[in-house]
Short mmCIF file of C-alpha atoms in Angstrom, two decimals:
data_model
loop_
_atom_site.label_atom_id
_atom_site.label_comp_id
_atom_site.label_asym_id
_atom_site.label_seq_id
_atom_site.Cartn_x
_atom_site.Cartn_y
_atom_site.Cartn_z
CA UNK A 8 127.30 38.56 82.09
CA UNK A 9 126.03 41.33 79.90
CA UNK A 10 122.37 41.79 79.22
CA UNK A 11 121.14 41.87 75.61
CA UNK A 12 121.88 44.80 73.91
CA UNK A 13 118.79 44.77 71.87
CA UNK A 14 116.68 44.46 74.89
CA UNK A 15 118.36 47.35 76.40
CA UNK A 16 118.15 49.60 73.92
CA UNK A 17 114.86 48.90 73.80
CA UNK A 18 114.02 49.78 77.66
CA UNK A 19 116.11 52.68 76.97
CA UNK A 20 113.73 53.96 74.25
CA UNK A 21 110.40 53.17 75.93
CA UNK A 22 111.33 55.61 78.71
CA UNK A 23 112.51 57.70 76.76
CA UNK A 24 109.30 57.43 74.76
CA UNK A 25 107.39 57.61 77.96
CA UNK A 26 109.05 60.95 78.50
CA UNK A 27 107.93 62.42 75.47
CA UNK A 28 104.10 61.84 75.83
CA UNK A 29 103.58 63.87 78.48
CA UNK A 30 105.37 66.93 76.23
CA UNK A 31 103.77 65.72 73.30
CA UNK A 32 100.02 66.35 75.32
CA UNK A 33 101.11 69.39 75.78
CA UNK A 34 101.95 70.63 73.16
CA UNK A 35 99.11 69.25 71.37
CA UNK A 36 97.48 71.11 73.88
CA UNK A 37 98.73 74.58 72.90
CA UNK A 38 98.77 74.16 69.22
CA UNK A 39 94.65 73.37 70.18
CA UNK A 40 94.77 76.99 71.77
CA UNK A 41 96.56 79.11 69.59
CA UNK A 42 94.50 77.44 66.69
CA UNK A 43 90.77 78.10 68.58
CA UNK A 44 92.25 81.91 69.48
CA UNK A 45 93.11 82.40 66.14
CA UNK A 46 89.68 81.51 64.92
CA UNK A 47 88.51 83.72 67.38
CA UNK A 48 90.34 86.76 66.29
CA UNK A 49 89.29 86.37 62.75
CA UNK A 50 85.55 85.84 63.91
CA UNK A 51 85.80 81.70 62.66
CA UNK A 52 85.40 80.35 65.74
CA UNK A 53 81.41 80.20 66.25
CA UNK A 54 80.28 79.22 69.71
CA UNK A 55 82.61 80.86 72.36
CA UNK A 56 82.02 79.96 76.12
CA UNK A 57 80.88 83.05 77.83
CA UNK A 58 82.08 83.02 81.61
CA UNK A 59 79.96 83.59 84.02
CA UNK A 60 78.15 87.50 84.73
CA UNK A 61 80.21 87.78 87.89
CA UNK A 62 82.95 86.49 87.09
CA UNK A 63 83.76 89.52 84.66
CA UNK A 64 82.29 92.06 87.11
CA UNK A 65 85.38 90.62 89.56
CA UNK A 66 87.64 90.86 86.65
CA UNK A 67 86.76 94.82 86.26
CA UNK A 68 87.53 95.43 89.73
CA UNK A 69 90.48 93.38 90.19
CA UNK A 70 92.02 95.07 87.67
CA UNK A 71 90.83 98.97 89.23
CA UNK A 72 92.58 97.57 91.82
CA UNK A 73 95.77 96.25 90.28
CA UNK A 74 96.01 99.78 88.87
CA UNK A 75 95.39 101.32 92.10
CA UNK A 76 97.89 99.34 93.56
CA UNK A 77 100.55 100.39 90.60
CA UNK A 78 100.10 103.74 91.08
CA UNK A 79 100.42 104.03 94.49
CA UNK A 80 103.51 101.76 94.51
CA UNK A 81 105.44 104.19 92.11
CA UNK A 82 104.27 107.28 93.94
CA UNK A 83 105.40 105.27 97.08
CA UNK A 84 108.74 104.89 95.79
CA UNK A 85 109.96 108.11 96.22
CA UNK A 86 110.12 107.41 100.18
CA UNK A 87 112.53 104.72 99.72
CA UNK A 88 114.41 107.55 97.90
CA UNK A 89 117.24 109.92 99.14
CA UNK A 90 116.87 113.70 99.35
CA UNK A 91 113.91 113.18 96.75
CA UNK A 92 112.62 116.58 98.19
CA UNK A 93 115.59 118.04 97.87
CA UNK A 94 117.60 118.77 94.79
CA UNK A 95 121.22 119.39 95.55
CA UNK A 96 123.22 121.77 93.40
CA UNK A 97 125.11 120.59 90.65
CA UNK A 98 128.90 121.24 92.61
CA UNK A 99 127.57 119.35 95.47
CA UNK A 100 126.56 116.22 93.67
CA UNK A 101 130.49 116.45 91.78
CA UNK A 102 132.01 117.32 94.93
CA UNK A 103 130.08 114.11 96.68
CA UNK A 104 131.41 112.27 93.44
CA UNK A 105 134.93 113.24 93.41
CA UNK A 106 134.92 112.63 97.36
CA UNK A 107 133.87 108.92 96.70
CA UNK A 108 136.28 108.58 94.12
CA UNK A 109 138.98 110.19 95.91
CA UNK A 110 138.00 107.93 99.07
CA UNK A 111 138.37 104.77 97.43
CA UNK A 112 141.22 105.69 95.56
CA UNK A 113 143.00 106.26 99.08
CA UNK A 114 141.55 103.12 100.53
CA UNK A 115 142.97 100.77 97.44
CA UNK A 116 146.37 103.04 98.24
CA UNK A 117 146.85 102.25 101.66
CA UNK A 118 145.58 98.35 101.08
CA UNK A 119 148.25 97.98 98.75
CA UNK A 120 150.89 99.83 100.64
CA UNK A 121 149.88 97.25 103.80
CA UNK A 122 149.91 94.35 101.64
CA UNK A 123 153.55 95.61 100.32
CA UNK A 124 154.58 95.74 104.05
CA UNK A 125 154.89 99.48 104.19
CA UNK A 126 153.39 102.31 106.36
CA UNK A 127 150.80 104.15 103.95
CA UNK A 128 150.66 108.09 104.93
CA UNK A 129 147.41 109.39 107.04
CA UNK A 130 146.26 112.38 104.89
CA UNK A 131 143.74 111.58 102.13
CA UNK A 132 141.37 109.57 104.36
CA UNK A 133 140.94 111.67 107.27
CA UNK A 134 139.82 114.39 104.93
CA UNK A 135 136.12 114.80 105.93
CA UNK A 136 133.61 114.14 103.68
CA UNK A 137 130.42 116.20 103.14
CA UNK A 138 127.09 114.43 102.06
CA UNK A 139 124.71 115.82 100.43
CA UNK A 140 121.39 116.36 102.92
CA UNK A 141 118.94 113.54 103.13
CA UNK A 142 116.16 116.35 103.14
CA UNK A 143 115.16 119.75 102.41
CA UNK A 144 115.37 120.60 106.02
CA UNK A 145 118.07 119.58 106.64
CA UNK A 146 120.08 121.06 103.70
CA UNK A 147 118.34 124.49 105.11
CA UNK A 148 119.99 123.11 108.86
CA UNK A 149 123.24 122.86 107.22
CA UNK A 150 123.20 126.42 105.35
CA UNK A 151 122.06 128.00 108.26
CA UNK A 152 124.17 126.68 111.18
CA UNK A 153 126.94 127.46 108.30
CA UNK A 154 126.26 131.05 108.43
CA UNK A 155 125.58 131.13 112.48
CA UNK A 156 129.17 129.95 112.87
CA UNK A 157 130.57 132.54 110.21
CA UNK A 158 128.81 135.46 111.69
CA UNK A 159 128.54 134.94 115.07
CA UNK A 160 125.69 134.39 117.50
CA UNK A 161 125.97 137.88 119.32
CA UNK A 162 124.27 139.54 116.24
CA UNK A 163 120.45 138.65 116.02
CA UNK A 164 120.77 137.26 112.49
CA UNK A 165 123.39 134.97 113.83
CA UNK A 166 121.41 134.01 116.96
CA UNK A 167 118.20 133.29 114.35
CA UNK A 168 119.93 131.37 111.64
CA UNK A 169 120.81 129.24 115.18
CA UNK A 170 117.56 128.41 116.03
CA UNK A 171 116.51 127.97 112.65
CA UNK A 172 119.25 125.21 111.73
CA UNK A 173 118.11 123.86 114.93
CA UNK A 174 114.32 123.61 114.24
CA UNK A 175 115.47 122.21 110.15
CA UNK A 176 117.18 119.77 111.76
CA UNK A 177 114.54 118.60 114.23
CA UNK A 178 111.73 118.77 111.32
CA UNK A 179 114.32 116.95 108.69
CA UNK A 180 114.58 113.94 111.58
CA UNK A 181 110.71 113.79 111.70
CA UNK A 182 110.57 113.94 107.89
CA UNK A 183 113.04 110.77 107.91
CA UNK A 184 111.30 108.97 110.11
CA UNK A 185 107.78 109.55 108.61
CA UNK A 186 109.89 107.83 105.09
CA UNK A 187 111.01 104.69 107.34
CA UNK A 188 107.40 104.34 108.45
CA UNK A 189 105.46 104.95 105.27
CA UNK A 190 107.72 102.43 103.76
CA UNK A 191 107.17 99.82 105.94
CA UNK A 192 103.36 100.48 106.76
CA UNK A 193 102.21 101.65 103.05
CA UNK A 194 105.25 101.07 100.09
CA UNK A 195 105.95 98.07 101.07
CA UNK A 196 102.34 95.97 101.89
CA UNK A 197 101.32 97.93 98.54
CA UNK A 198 104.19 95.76 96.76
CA UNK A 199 103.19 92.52 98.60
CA UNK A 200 99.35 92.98 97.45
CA UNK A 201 100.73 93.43 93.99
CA UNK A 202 103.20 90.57 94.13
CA UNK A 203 100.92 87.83 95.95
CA UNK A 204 97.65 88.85 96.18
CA UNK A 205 96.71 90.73 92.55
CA UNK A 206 99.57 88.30 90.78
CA UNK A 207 97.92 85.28 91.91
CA UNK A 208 94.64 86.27 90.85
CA UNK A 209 96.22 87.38 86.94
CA UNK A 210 97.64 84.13 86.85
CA UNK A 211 94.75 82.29 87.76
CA UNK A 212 92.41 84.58 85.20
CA UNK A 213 95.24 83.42 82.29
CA UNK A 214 94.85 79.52 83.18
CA UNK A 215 91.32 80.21 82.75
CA UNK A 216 91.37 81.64 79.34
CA UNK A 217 94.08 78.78 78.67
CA UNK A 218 91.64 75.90 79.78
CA UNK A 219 88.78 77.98 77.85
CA UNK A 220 90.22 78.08 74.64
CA UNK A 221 91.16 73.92 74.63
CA UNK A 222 87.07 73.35 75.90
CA UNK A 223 86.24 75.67 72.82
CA UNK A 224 88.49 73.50 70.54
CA UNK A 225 87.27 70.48 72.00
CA UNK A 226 83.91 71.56 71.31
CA UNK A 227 83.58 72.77 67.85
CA UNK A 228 86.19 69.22 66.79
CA UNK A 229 83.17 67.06 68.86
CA UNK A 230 80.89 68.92 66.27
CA UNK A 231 82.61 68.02 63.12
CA UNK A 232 84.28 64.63 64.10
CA UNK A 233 83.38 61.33 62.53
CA UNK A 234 80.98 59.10 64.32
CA UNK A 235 83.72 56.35 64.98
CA UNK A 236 85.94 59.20 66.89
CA UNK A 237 82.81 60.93 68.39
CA UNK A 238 83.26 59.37 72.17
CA UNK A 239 86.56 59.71 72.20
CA UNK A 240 86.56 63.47 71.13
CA UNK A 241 83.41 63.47 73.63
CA UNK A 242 85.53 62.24 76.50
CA UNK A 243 88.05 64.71 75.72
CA UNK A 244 85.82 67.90 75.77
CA UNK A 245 84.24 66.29 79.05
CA UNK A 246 87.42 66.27 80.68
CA UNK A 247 88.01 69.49 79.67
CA UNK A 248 84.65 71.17 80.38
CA UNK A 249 85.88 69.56 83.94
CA UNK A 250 88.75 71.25 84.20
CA UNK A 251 87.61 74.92 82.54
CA UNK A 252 85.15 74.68 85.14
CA UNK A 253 87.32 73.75 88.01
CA UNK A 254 89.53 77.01 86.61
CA UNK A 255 86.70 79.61 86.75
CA UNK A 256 86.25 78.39 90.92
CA UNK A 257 89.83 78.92 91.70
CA UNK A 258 90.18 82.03 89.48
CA UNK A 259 86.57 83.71 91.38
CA UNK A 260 88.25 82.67 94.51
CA UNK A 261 91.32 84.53 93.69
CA UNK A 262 89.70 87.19 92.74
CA UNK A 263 87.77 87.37 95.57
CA UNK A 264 90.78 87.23 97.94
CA UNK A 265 91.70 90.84 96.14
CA UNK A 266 88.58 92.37 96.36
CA UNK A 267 87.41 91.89 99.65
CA UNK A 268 90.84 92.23 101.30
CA UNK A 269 90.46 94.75 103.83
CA UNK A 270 95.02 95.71 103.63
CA UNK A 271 93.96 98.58 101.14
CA UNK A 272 92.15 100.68 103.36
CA UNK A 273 94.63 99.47 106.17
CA UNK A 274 97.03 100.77 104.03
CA UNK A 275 95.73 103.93 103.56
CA UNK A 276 94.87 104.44 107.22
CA UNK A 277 98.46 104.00 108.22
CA UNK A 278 100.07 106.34 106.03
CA UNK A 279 97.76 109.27 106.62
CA UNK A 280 98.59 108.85 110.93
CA UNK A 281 102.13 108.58 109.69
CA UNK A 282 102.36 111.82 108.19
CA UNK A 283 100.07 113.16 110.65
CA UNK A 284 101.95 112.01 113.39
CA UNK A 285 105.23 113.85 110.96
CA UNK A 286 103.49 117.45 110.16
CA UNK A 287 102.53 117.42 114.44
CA UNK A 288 105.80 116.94 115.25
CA UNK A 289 107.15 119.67 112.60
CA UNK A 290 104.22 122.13 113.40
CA UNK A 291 105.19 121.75 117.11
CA UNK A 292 108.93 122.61 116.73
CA UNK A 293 108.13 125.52 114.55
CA UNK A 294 105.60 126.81 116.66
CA UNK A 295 108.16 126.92 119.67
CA UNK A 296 110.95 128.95 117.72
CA UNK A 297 108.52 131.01 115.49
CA UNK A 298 108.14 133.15 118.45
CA UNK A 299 111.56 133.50 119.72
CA UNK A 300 112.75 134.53 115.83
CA UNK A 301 109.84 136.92 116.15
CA UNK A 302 111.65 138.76 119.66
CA UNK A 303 114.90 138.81 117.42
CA UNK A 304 113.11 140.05 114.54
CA UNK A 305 111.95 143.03 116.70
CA UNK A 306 115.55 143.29 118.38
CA UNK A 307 117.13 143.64 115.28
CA UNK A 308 114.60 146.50 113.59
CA UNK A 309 115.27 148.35 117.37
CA UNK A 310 119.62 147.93 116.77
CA UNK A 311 119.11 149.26 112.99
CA UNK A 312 116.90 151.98 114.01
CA UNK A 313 118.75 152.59 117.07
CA UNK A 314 122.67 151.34 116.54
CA UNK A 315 125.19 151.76 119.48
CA UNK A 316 128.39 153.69 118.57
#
């Protein structure tokens, strides 16, 4: 048997209605806000609840911090970044292009010529393909060992340019492994402070100047309401002086958290012994050729002074 459809409709529209009052609070609650910060910005408001002396002073130097923090993270960056000390010539970028292109091209050739059942012809992808260098060095590596091959070791510029792709290529491997490590010990806890840390501590200094703007507007309304609403209005700024004040502890805590968190310094530490630990490496390959291209330097000022018939 079918219930009353009056009743139902009813029940249906008290939930609903129950729904509704929780948005309609808050709402209420904003209009409050944006009405008390409006008054504020045109100088209408009157009293305005100061926060507390240190509170602001953790507010200055969370946000030296949060700058900090942003600037290192974009400087940082560049280590996640390929060949960022290198800038390769406009041909070899095209050529690196037109390879890719050409690459795929082949690869979506022979797929289709498999899924048509027929032998696709080896050509195209065998072709080798020449990327750009993932570092200075190593684009100096590449040049050199280039030139070795094309004039011959015997010669003492040939036997030089050797050793001196050689020595590129050891100090471009350092250099890559100094970008791994600063990424993982520096770029990447810099983002983390940014993301947890500092953004937990903004969001928690925004509910505050929420809650303080509905206390304000509770305030000044307990002021000019009518004494048959004045306890209600008084309950509702008590409640709200509650929670404003509940909202300054959690954001000083917060805020807190960011300025004594000892990471920073961490931070720094790290990325200085990696690119110590980098240039030490690099200064100790050099130093082992720099002599040996010195010797060749002097054999080949004896074989121009001095050439054999």
């Amino acid at each position: 048997m079918a219930g009353n459809p009056a009743a139902q409709f009813a029940s249906v529209f008290s939930n609903f209605g129950d729904k509704l009052k929780p948005l309609g609070s808050q709402v209420g609650k904003q209009f409050s806000q944006m009405q008390q910060y409006a008054k504020e910005r045109m100088g209408n408001a009157g009293d305005v609840t100061e926060l507390p002396a240190e509170y602001r002073e953790l507010e200055l130097k969370v946000d030296k911090i949060r700058t900090m923090h942003e600037n290192l993270a974009k400087i940082s960056r560049n280590f996640t970044l390929p060949h960022y000390d290198y800038e390769p010539p406009l041909t070899e970028t095209v050529f690196d292009f037109a390879t890719t292109v050409s690459d795929r091209a082949t690869s979506l050739a022979a797929a289709g010529a498999r899924a048509a059942g027929v032998n696709s012809p080896v050509g195209g992808g065998a072709k080798h393909r020449e990327e750009i260098p993932p570092s200075l060095a190593h684009a100096f590596a590449r040049a050199a060992i280039l030139a070795a091959e094309d004039m011959g070791t015997q010669e003492p510029i040939g036997a030089a340019l050797k050793k001196f792709a050689g020595v590129e290529e050891k100090v471009g491997n350092a250099r890559l492994r100094m970008d791994a490590e600063a990424v993982t010990k520096f770029h990447q806890p810099v983002n983390k402070m940014l993301a947890q840390t500092v953004a937990n501590a903004m969001r928690a200094r925004k509910n505050v100047q929420s809650v303080r703007l509905t206390y304000d507007s509770c305030r000044a309304r307990l002021k000019a309401a009518k004494p048959e609403h004045v306890d209600a209005v008084r309950q509702e700024m008590e409640t709200a002086e509650d929670e404003f004040v509940a909202a300054v502890d959690d954001a000083m805590g917060k805020m807190k958290a960011v300025v004594e968190n000892p990471e920073p310094l961490k931070n720094i530490a790290d990325l200085v012994a990696v690119q110590l630990a980098y240039f030490k490496q690099a200064y100790e390959a050099l130093a082992e050729v720099g002599p040996e291209l010195d010797e060749l330097q002097v054999t080949n000022e004896a074989l121009l002074r001095h050439p054999t018939s």
